[in-house]
Amino acid sequence: MKKSHLITLIVAFIFILAGGFFMGMSFGNNGFFAESESSTASSKNIATQSLEDSKNLTEPYSGGFPANPSAYPPEKYGKPITTGDFGLALSILNAGIQDKGQEVYAYRTPDNKFVDVRYSPSDKAISDKDAQTIAIEYMAMAKMIIDSYPNYSDVPTETVGIYLGNSTVVVSAAYVGDTPITSLLAYTGDSELDLKLKLAYDVTFADSDISNLF
């Protein structure tokens, strides 16, 4: 697929998702976001947790990339965020995407160092082992959440990681003001899926990827 076509698909998917995510939301003060050493440390913690929590690297599709709280014990992952502006926005978003099997839930980690968001792609994409669709859906969701995250007054930390279910795939973001600095860890054990994820990330996060900024 040509790069321009991939960009078009990702942008279109973000546009579809955004209608539900922003509907009825009131945004608050974002003054707590600032450049800090703790943000960098938290980004490293996100990557470490993803490696520790990876499931079935020989057949990543078999686990279904779950996002639902039933897959994440609160004593390890923290409780799902279901209240406040951010929690309500995710609930509205889920209501618009769950008919195709997609879900997204945010968890406040027990150590409160970062917000852990888990995204599950559409059922058809998973059952078809459609690496391209999974990559597009996931990166579009990550982009929308990362760009809008500073607008919520009630998110508990300045660092967020968006995971592809419980796989070893995470886009992490720390913020300088409202500007995200992002990085990708992607290792599923499936070479095609890893390649599609990295290509979709390069297209979606070219302006914020840490390797392009320094």
PDB file of C-alpha atoms in Angstrom:
ATOM      1  CA  MET A   1       0.000   0.000   0.000  1.00  0.00           C
ATOM      2  CA  LYS A   2       1.235   3.477  -0.860  1.00  0.00           C
ATOM      3  CA  LYS A   3       2.071   5.765   2.031  1.00  0.00           C
ATOM      4  CA  SER A   4      -0.478   8.358   0.894  1.00  0.00           C
ATOM      5  CA  HIS A   5      -3.258   5.758   0.953  1.00  0.00           C
ATOM      6  CA  LEU A   6      -2.279   4.651   4.444  1.00  0.00           C
ATOM      7  CA  ILE A   7      -2.381   8.255   5.658  1.00  0.00           C
ATOM      8  CA  THR A   8      -5.864   8.677   4.165  1.00  0.00           C
ATOM      9  CA  LEU A   9      -7.174   5.544   5.883  1.00  0.00           C
ATOM     10  CA  ILE A  10      -5.767   6.507   9.272  1.00  0.00           C
ATOM     11  CA  VAL A  11      -7.122  10.063   9.032  1.00  0.00           C
ATOM     12  CA  ALA A  12     -10.550   8.764   8.016  1.00  0.00           C
ATOM     13  CA  PHE A  13     -10.647   6.333  10.913  1.00  0.00           C
ATOM     14  CA  ILE A  14      -9.629   9.044  13.397  1.00  0.00           C
ATOM     15  CA  PHE A  15     -12.427  11.248  12.044  1.00  0.00           C
ATOM     16  CA  ILE A  16     -14.985   8.470  12.566  1.00  0.00           C
ATOM     17  CA  LEU A  17     -13.807   7.780  16.114  1.00  0.00           C
ATOM     18  CA  ALA A  18     -13.524  11.412  17.131  1.00  0.00           C
ATOM     19  CA  GLY A  19     -17.240  12.074  16.764  1.00  0.00           C
ATOM     20  CA  GLY A  20     -17.953   9.819  19.716  1.00  0.00           C
ATOM     21  CA  PHE A  21     -14.892  10.709  21.738  1.00  0.00           C
ATOM     22  CA  PHE A  22     -15.475  14.447  21.842  1.00  0.00           C
ATOM     23  CA  MET A  23     -19.286  14.502  21.875  1.00  0.00           C
ATOM     24  CA  GLY A  24     -20.554  16.422  24.882  1.00  0.00           C
ATOM     25  CA  MET A  25     -17.148  16.733  26.533  1.00  0.00           C
ATOM     26  CA  SER A  26     -16.107  19.801  28.465  1.00  0.00           C
ATOM     27  CA  PHE A  27     -12.363  20.307  28.594  1.00  0.00           C
ATOM     28  CA  GLY A  28     -10.575  21.614  31.636  1.00  0.00           C
ATOM     29  CA  ASN A  29      -7.332  23.226  32.618  1.00  0.00           C
ATOM     30  CA  ASN A  30      -4.230  21.418  31.427  1.00  0.00           C
ATOM     31  CA  GLY A  31      -1.712  23.333  33.488  1.00  0.00           C
ATOM     32  CA  PHE A  32      -0.295  20.279  35.237  1.00  0.00           C
ATOM     33  CA  PHE A  33       1.459  19.113  32.060  1.00  0.00           C
ATOM     34  CA  ALA A  34       5.123  20.044  32.055  1.00  0.00           C
ATOM     35  CA  GLU A  35       8.454  18.708  30.940  1.00  0.00           C
ATOM     36  CA  SER A  36       9.963  16.539  33.668  1.00  0.00           C
ATOM     37  CA  GLU A  37      12.403  13.733  34.291  1.00  0.00           C
ATOM     38  CA  SER A  38       9.546  11.689  35.733  1.00  0.00           C
ATOM     39  CA  SER A  39       7.832  11.650  32.330  1.00  0.00           C
ATOM     40  CA  THR A  40      10.852  10.043  30.722  1.00  0.00           C
ATOM     41  CA  ALA A  41      11.108   7.508  33.531  1.00  0.00           C
ATOM     42  CA  SER A  42       7.421   6.687  33.216  1.00  0.00           C
ATOM     43  CA  SER A  43       7.811   6.069  29.491  1.00  0.00           C
ATOM     44  CA  LYS A  44      10.502   3.508  30.278  1.00  0.00           C
ATOM     45  CA  ASN A  45       8.190   1.881  32.834  1.00  0.00           C
ATOM     46  CA  ILE A  46       5.492   1.573  30.175  1.00  0.00           C
ATOM     47  CA  ALA A  47       7.856  -0.275  27.857  1.00  0.00           C
ATOM     48  CA  THR A  48       9.045  -2.544  30.664  1.00  0.00           C
ATOM     49  CA  GLN A  49       5.507  -3.469  31.675  1.00  0.00           C
ATOM     50  CA  SER A  50       4.599  -4.234  28.082  1.00  0.00           C
ATOM     51  CA  LEU A  51       7.471  -6.707  27.825  1.00  0.00           C
ATOM     52  CA  GLU A  52       6.493  -8.331  31.104  1.00  0.00           C
ATOM     53  CA  ASP A  53       2.836  -8.635  30.151  1.00  0.00           C
ATOM     54  CA  SER A  54       3.254  -9.927  26.597  1.00  0.00           C
ATOM     55  CA  LYS A  55       1.078 -12.901  25.736  1.00  0.00           C
ATOM     56  CA  ASN A  56       1.635 -15.698  23.248  1.00  0.00           C
ATOM     57  CA  LEU A  57       4.320 -14.181  21.050  1.00  0.00           C
ATOM     58  CA  THR A  58       4.186 -17.186  18.730  1.00  0.00           C
ATOM     59  CA  GLU A  59       0.526 -16.590  17.805  1.00  0.00           C
ATOM     60  CA  PRO A  60      -0.511 -13.063  18.798  1.00  0.00           C
ATOM     61  CA  TYR A  61      -3.982 -13.183  17.238  1.00  0.00           C
ATOM     62  CA  SER A  62      -5.145 -16.131  19.336  1.00  0.00           C
ATOM     63  CA  GLY A  63      -5.511 -14.071  22.501  1.00  0.00           C
ATOM     64  CA  GLY A  64      -7.804 -11.530  20.846  1.00  0.00           C
ATOM     65  CA  PHE A  65      -5.930  -8.431  22.114  1.00  0.00           C
ATOM     66  CA  PRO A  66      -8.376  -7.906  25.021  1.00  0.00           C
ATOM     67  CA  ALA A  67      -9.100  -4.489  26.520  1.00  0.00           C
ATOM     68  CA  ASN A  68     -11.961  -5.378  28.888  1.00  0.00           C
ATOM     69  CA  PRO A  69     -11.325  -5.071  32.632  1.00  0.00           C
ATOM     70  CA  SER A  70     -12.011  -8.794  33.044  1.00  0.00           C
ATOM     71  CA  ALA A  71      -8.548  -9.406  31.568  1.00  0.00           C
ATOM     72  CA  TYR A  72      -6.705  -7.019  33.884  1.00  0.00           C
ATOM     73  CA  PRO A  73      -6.632  -7.716  37.654  1.00  0.00           C
ATOM     74  CA  PRO A  74      -6.880  -4.356  39.478  1.00  0.00           C
ATOM     75  CA  GLU A  75      -4.171  -5.261  41.977  1.00  0.00           C
ATOM     76  CA  LYS A  76      -1.695  -5.373  39.073  1.00  0.00           C
ATOM     77  CA  TYR A  77      -3.100  -2.935  36.525  1.00  0.00           C
ATOM     78  CA  GLY A  78      -5.135  -0.567  38.659  1.00  0.00           C
ATOM     79  CA  LYS A  79      -8.837   0.190  38.431  1.00  0.00           C
ATOM     80  CA  PRO A  80     -10.426   1.224  35.125  1.00  0.00           C
ATOM     81  CA  ILE A  81     -11.084   4.950  34.773  1.00  0.00           C
ATOM     82  CA  THR A  82     -14.838   5.259  34.345  1.00  0.00           C
ATOM     83  CA  THR A  83     -15.634   8.646  35.895  1.00  0.00           C
ATOM     84  CA  GLY A  84     -14.759  12.256  35.155  1.00  0.00           C
ATOM     85  CA  ASP A  85     -14.382  13.823  31.718  1.00  0.00           C
ATOM     86  CA  PHE A  86     -11.850  11.285  30.502  1.00  0.00           C
ATOM     87  CA  GLY A  87     -13.745   8.224  31.725  1.00  0.00           C
ATOM     88  CA  LEU A  88     -17.020   9.519  30.310  1.00  0.00           C
ATOM     89  CA  ALA A  89     -15.406  10.255  26.947  1.00  0.00           C
ATOM     90  CA  LEU A  90     -14.118   6.677  26.748  1.00  0.00           C
ATOM     91  CA  SER A  91     -17.562   5.321  27.661  1.00  0.00           C
ATOM     92  CA  ILE A  92     -19.158   7.346  24.856  1.00  0.00           C
ATOM     93  CA  LEU A  93     -16.465   6.163  22.475  1.00  0.00           C
ATOM     94  CA  ASN A  94     -17.043   2.518  23.423  1.00  0.00           C
ATOM     95  CA  ALA A  95     -20.749   2.892  22.807  1.00  0.00           C
ATOM     96  CA  GLY A  96     -19.964   3.859  19.224  1.00  0.00           C
ATOM     97  CA  ILE A  97     -17.404   1.148  18.414  1.00  0.00           C
ATOM     98  CA  GLN A  98     -18.382  -1.949  20.398  1.00  0.00           C
ATOM     99  CA  ASP A  99     -20.822  -3.187  17.764  1.00  0.00           C
ATOM    100  CA  LYS A 100     -17.774  -4.246  15.719  1.00  0.00           C
ATOM    101  CA  GLY A 101     -15.983  -5.736  18.688  1.00  0.00           C
ATOM    102  CA  GLN A 102     -13.694  -2.810  19.402  1.00  0.00           C
ATOM    103  CA  GLU A 103     -13.142  -1.637  22.968  1.00  0.00           C
ATOM    104  CA  VAL A 104     -10.892   0.808  24.779  1.00  0.00           C
ATOM    105  CA  TYR A 105     -10.385   1.079  28.537  1.00  0.00           C
ATOM    106  CA  ALA A 106      -8.005   3.213  30.582  1.00  0.00           C
ATOM    107  CA  TYR A 107      -6.443   2.049  33.831  1.00  0.00           C
ATOM    108  CA  ARG A 108      -4.744   4.119  36.486  1.00  0.00           C
ATOM    109  CA  THR A 109      -1.722   2.070  37.463  1.00  0.00           C
ATOM    110  CA  PRO A 110      -1.362   1.239  41.180  1.00  0.00           C
ATOM    111  CA  ASP A 111       1.822   3.338  41.434  1.00  0.00           C
ATOM    112  CA  ASN A 112       0.063   6.265  39.684  1.00  0.00           C
ATOM    113  CA  LYS A 113       3.044   6.788  37.371  1.00  0.00           C
ATOM    114  CA  PHE A 114       1.100   6.607  34.120  1.00  0.00           C
ATOM    115  CA  VAL A 115      -2.271   5.918  32.565  1.00  0.00           C
ATOM    116  CA  ASP A 116      -2.450   2.542  30.854  1.00  0.00           C
ATOM    117  CA  VAL A 117      -4.934   2.417  27.948  1.00  0.00           C
ATOM    118  CA  ARG A 118      -5.810  -0.942  26.387  1.00  0.00           C
ATOM    119  CA  TYR A 119      -7.374  -1.103  22.918  1.00  0.00           C
ATOM    120  CA  SER A 120      -8.972  -4.117  21.258  1.00  0.00           C
ATOM    121  CA  PRO A 121      -9.407  -3.966  17.459  1.00  0.00           C
ATOM    122  CA  SER A 122     -12.471  -5.101  15.522  1.00  0.00           C
ATOM    123  CA  ASP A 123     -13.445  -8.771  15.716  1.00  0.00           C
ATOM    124  CA  LYS A 124     -13.232  -9.233  11.950  1.00  0.00           C
ATOM    125  CA  ALA A 125      -9.709  -7.854  11.751  1.00  0.00           C
ATOM    126  CA  ILE A 126      -8.589 -10.243  14.479  1.00  0.00           C
ATOM    127  CA  SER A 127     -10.359 -13.306  13.071  1.00  0.00           C
ATOM    128  CA  ASP A 128      -9.007 -12.556   9.573  1.00  0.00           C
ATOM    129  CA  LYS A 129      -5.517 -11.895  10.978  1.00  0.00           C
ATOM    130  CA  ASP A 130      -5.695  -8.650   9.021  1.00  0.00           C
ATOM    131  CA  ALA A 131      -2.460  -6.967  10.095  1.00  0.00           C
ATOM    132  CA  GLN A 132      -3.059  -3.819   8.076  1.00  0.00           C
ATOM    133  CA  THR A 133      -6.518  -3.139   9.497  1.00  0.00           C
ATOM    134  CA  ILE A 134      -5.352  -3.845  13.040  1.00  0.00           C
ATOM    135  CA  ALA A 135      -2.428  -1.455  12.599  1.00  0.00           C
ATOM    136  CA  ILE A 136      -4.642   1.295  11.171  1.00  0.00           C
ATOM    137  CA  GLU A 137      -7.330   0.928  13.842  1.00  0.00           C
ATOM    138  CA  TYR A 138      -4.800   0.844  16.652  1.00  0.00           C
ATOM    139  CA  MET A 139      -2.698   3.797  15.490  1.00  0.00           C
ATOM    140  CA  ALA A 140      -5.790   5.894  14.815  1.00  0.00           C
ATOM    141  CA  MET A 141      -7.005   5.224  18.359  1.00  0.00           C
ATOM    142  CA  ALA A 142      -3.576   5.956  19.823  1.00  0.00           C
ATOM    143  CA  LYS A 143      -3.330   9.209  17.858  1.00  0.00           C
ATOM    144  CA  MET A 144      -6.738  10.423  18.932  1.00  0.00           C
ATOM    145  CA  ILE A 145      -6.163   9.669  22.615  1.00  0.00           C
ATOM    146  CA  ILE A 146      -2.643  11.097  22.718  1.00  0.00           C
ATOM    147  CA  ASP A 147      -3.659  14.325  20.964  1.00  0.00           C
ATOM    148  CA  SER A 148      -6.699  14.879  23.178  1.00  0.00           C
ATOM    149  CA  TYR A 149      -5.234  13.675  26.495  1.00  0.00           C
ATOM    150  CA  PRO A 150      -3.947  17.091  27.693  1.00  0.00           C
ATOM    151  CA  ASN A 151      -7.424  18.594  27.241  1.00  0.00           C
ATOM    152  CA  TYR A 152      -8.896  16.621  30.128  1.00  0.00           C
ATOM    153  CA  SER A 153      -8.640  18.194  33.553  1.00  0.00           C
ATOM    154  CA  ASP A 154      -9.010  14.943  35.472  1.00  0.00           C
ATOM    155  CA  VAL A 155      -6.392  12.589  34.007  1.00  0.00           C
ATOM    156  CA  PRO A 156      -4.090  11.620  36.883  1.00  0.00           C
ATOM    157  CA  THR A 157      -0.640  11.654  35.277  1.00  0.00           C
ATOM    158  CA  GLU A 158       1.316  13.358  32.511  1.00  0.00           C
ATOM    159  CA  THR A 159       2.294  10.107  30.799  1.00  0.00           C
ATOM    160  CA  VAL A 160       0.021   7.755  28.875  1.00  0.00           C
ATOM    161  CA  GLY A 161       0.594   4.459  27.083  1.00  0.00           C
ATOM    162  CA  ILE A 162      -1.805   2.975  24.551  1.00  0.00           C
ATOM    163  CA  TYR A 163      -1.408  -0.786  24.224  1.00  0.00           C
ATOM    164  CA  LEU A 164      -2.676  -3.155  21.556  1.00  0.00           C
ATOM    165  CA  GLY A 165      -4.613  -5.305  24.001  1.00  0.00           C
ATOM    166  CA  ASN A 166      -2.199  -7.309  26.145  1.00  0.00           C
ATOM    167  CA  SER A 167       0.472  -7.627  23.468  1.00  0.00           C
ATOM    168  CA  THR A 168       3.986  -6.235  23.488  1.00  0.00           C
ATOM    169  CA  VAL A 169       2.855  -3.227  21.485  1.00  0.00           C
ATOM    170  CA  VAL A 170       2.610   0.214  23.049  1.00  0.00           C
ATOM    171  CA  VAL A 171       2.710   3.811  21.882  1.00  0.00           C
ATOM    172  CA  SER A 172       3.796   5.885  24.865  1.00  0.00           C
ATOM    173  CA  ALA A 173       3.591   9.639  25.209  1.00  0.00           C
ATOM    174  CA  ALA A 174       5.017  12.171  27.631  1.00  0.00           C
ATOM    175  CA  TYR A 175       4.176  15.857  27.286  1.00  0.00           C
ATOM    176  CA  VAL A 176       5.989  19.161  27.076  1.00  0.00           C
ATOM    177  CA  GLY A 177       3.129  21.546  27.628  1.00  0.00           C
ATOM    178  CA  ASP A 178       0.446  20.144  25.344  1.00  0.00           C
ATOM    179  CA  THR A 179       2.968  18.666  22.915  1.00  0.00           C
ATOM    180  CA  PRO A 180       3.424  14.896  23.035  1.00  0.00           C
ATOM    181  CA  ILE A 181       6.748  13.150  22.653  1.00  0.00           C
ATOM    182  CA  THR A 182       6.034   9.604  21.551  1.00  0.00           C
ATOM    183  CA  SER A 183       7.781   6.283  21.095  1.00  0.00           C
ATOM    184  CA  LEU A 184       6.780   2.840  19.868  1.00  0.00           C
ATOM    185  CA  LEU A 185       7.557  -0.608  21.174  1.00  0.00           C
ATOM    186  CA  ALA A 186       6.207  -3.292  18.833  1.00  0.00           C
ATOM    187  CA  TYR A 187       7.104  -6.932  19.074  1.00  0.00           C
ATOM    188  CA  THR A 188       4.280  -9.405  18.579  1.00  0.00           C
ATOM    189  CA  GLY A 189       6.206 -12.353  17.194  1.00  0.00           C
ATOM    190  CA  ASP A 190       4.394 -11.926  13.860  1.00  0.00           C
ATOM    191  CA  SER A 191       6.718 -10.218  11.373  1.00  0.00           C
ATOM    192  CA  GLU A 192       3.923  -8.919   9.131  1.00  0.00           C
ATOM    193  CA  LEU A 193       1.985  -7.383  12.003  1.00  0.00           C
ATOM    194  CA  ASP A 194       5.144  -5.815  13.447  1.00  0.00           C
ATOM    195  CA  LEU A 195       5.974  -4.302  10.057  1.00  0.00           C
ATOM    196  CA  LYS A 196       2.467  -2.894   9.551  1.00  0.00           C
ATOM    197  CA  LEU A 197       2.449  -1.442  13.042  1.00  0.00           C
ATOM    198  CA  LYS A 198       5.805   0.267  12.560  1.00  0.00           C
ATOM    199  CA  LEU A 199       4.763   1.663   9.170  1.00  0.00           C
ATOM    200  CA  ALA A 200       1.464   2.972  10.553  1.00  0.00           C
ATOM    201  CA  TYR A 201       3.300   4.512  13.507  1.00  0.00           C
ATOM    202  CA  ASP A 202       5.835   6.234  11.252  1.00  0.00           C
ATOM    203  CA  VAL A 203       3.011   7.753   9.232  1.00  0.00           C
ATOM    204  CA  THR A 204       0.846   8.729  12.196  1.00  0.00           C
ATOM    205  CA  PHE A 205       3.435   9.997  14.668  1.00  0.00           C
ATOM    206  CA  ALA A 206       6.169  11.386  12.410  1.00  0.00           C
ATOM    207  CA  ASP A 207       5.930  14.826  14.038  1.00  0.00           C
ATOM    208  CA  SER A 208       6.130  13.607  17.635  1.00  0.00           C
ATOM    209  CA  ASP A 209       8.367  10.520  17.559  1.00  0.00           C
ATOM    210  CA  ILE A 210      11.309  11.016  19.878  1.00  0.00           C
ATOM    211  CA  SER A 211      13.835   9.843  17.278  1.00  0.00           C
ATOM    212  CA  ASN A 212      12.703  12.606  14.905  1.00  0.00           C
ATOM    213  CA  LEU A 213      12.864  15.370  17.482  1.00  0.00           C
ATOM    214  CA  PHE A 214      16.443  15.132  18.723  1.00  0.00           C
TER     215      PHE A 214
END
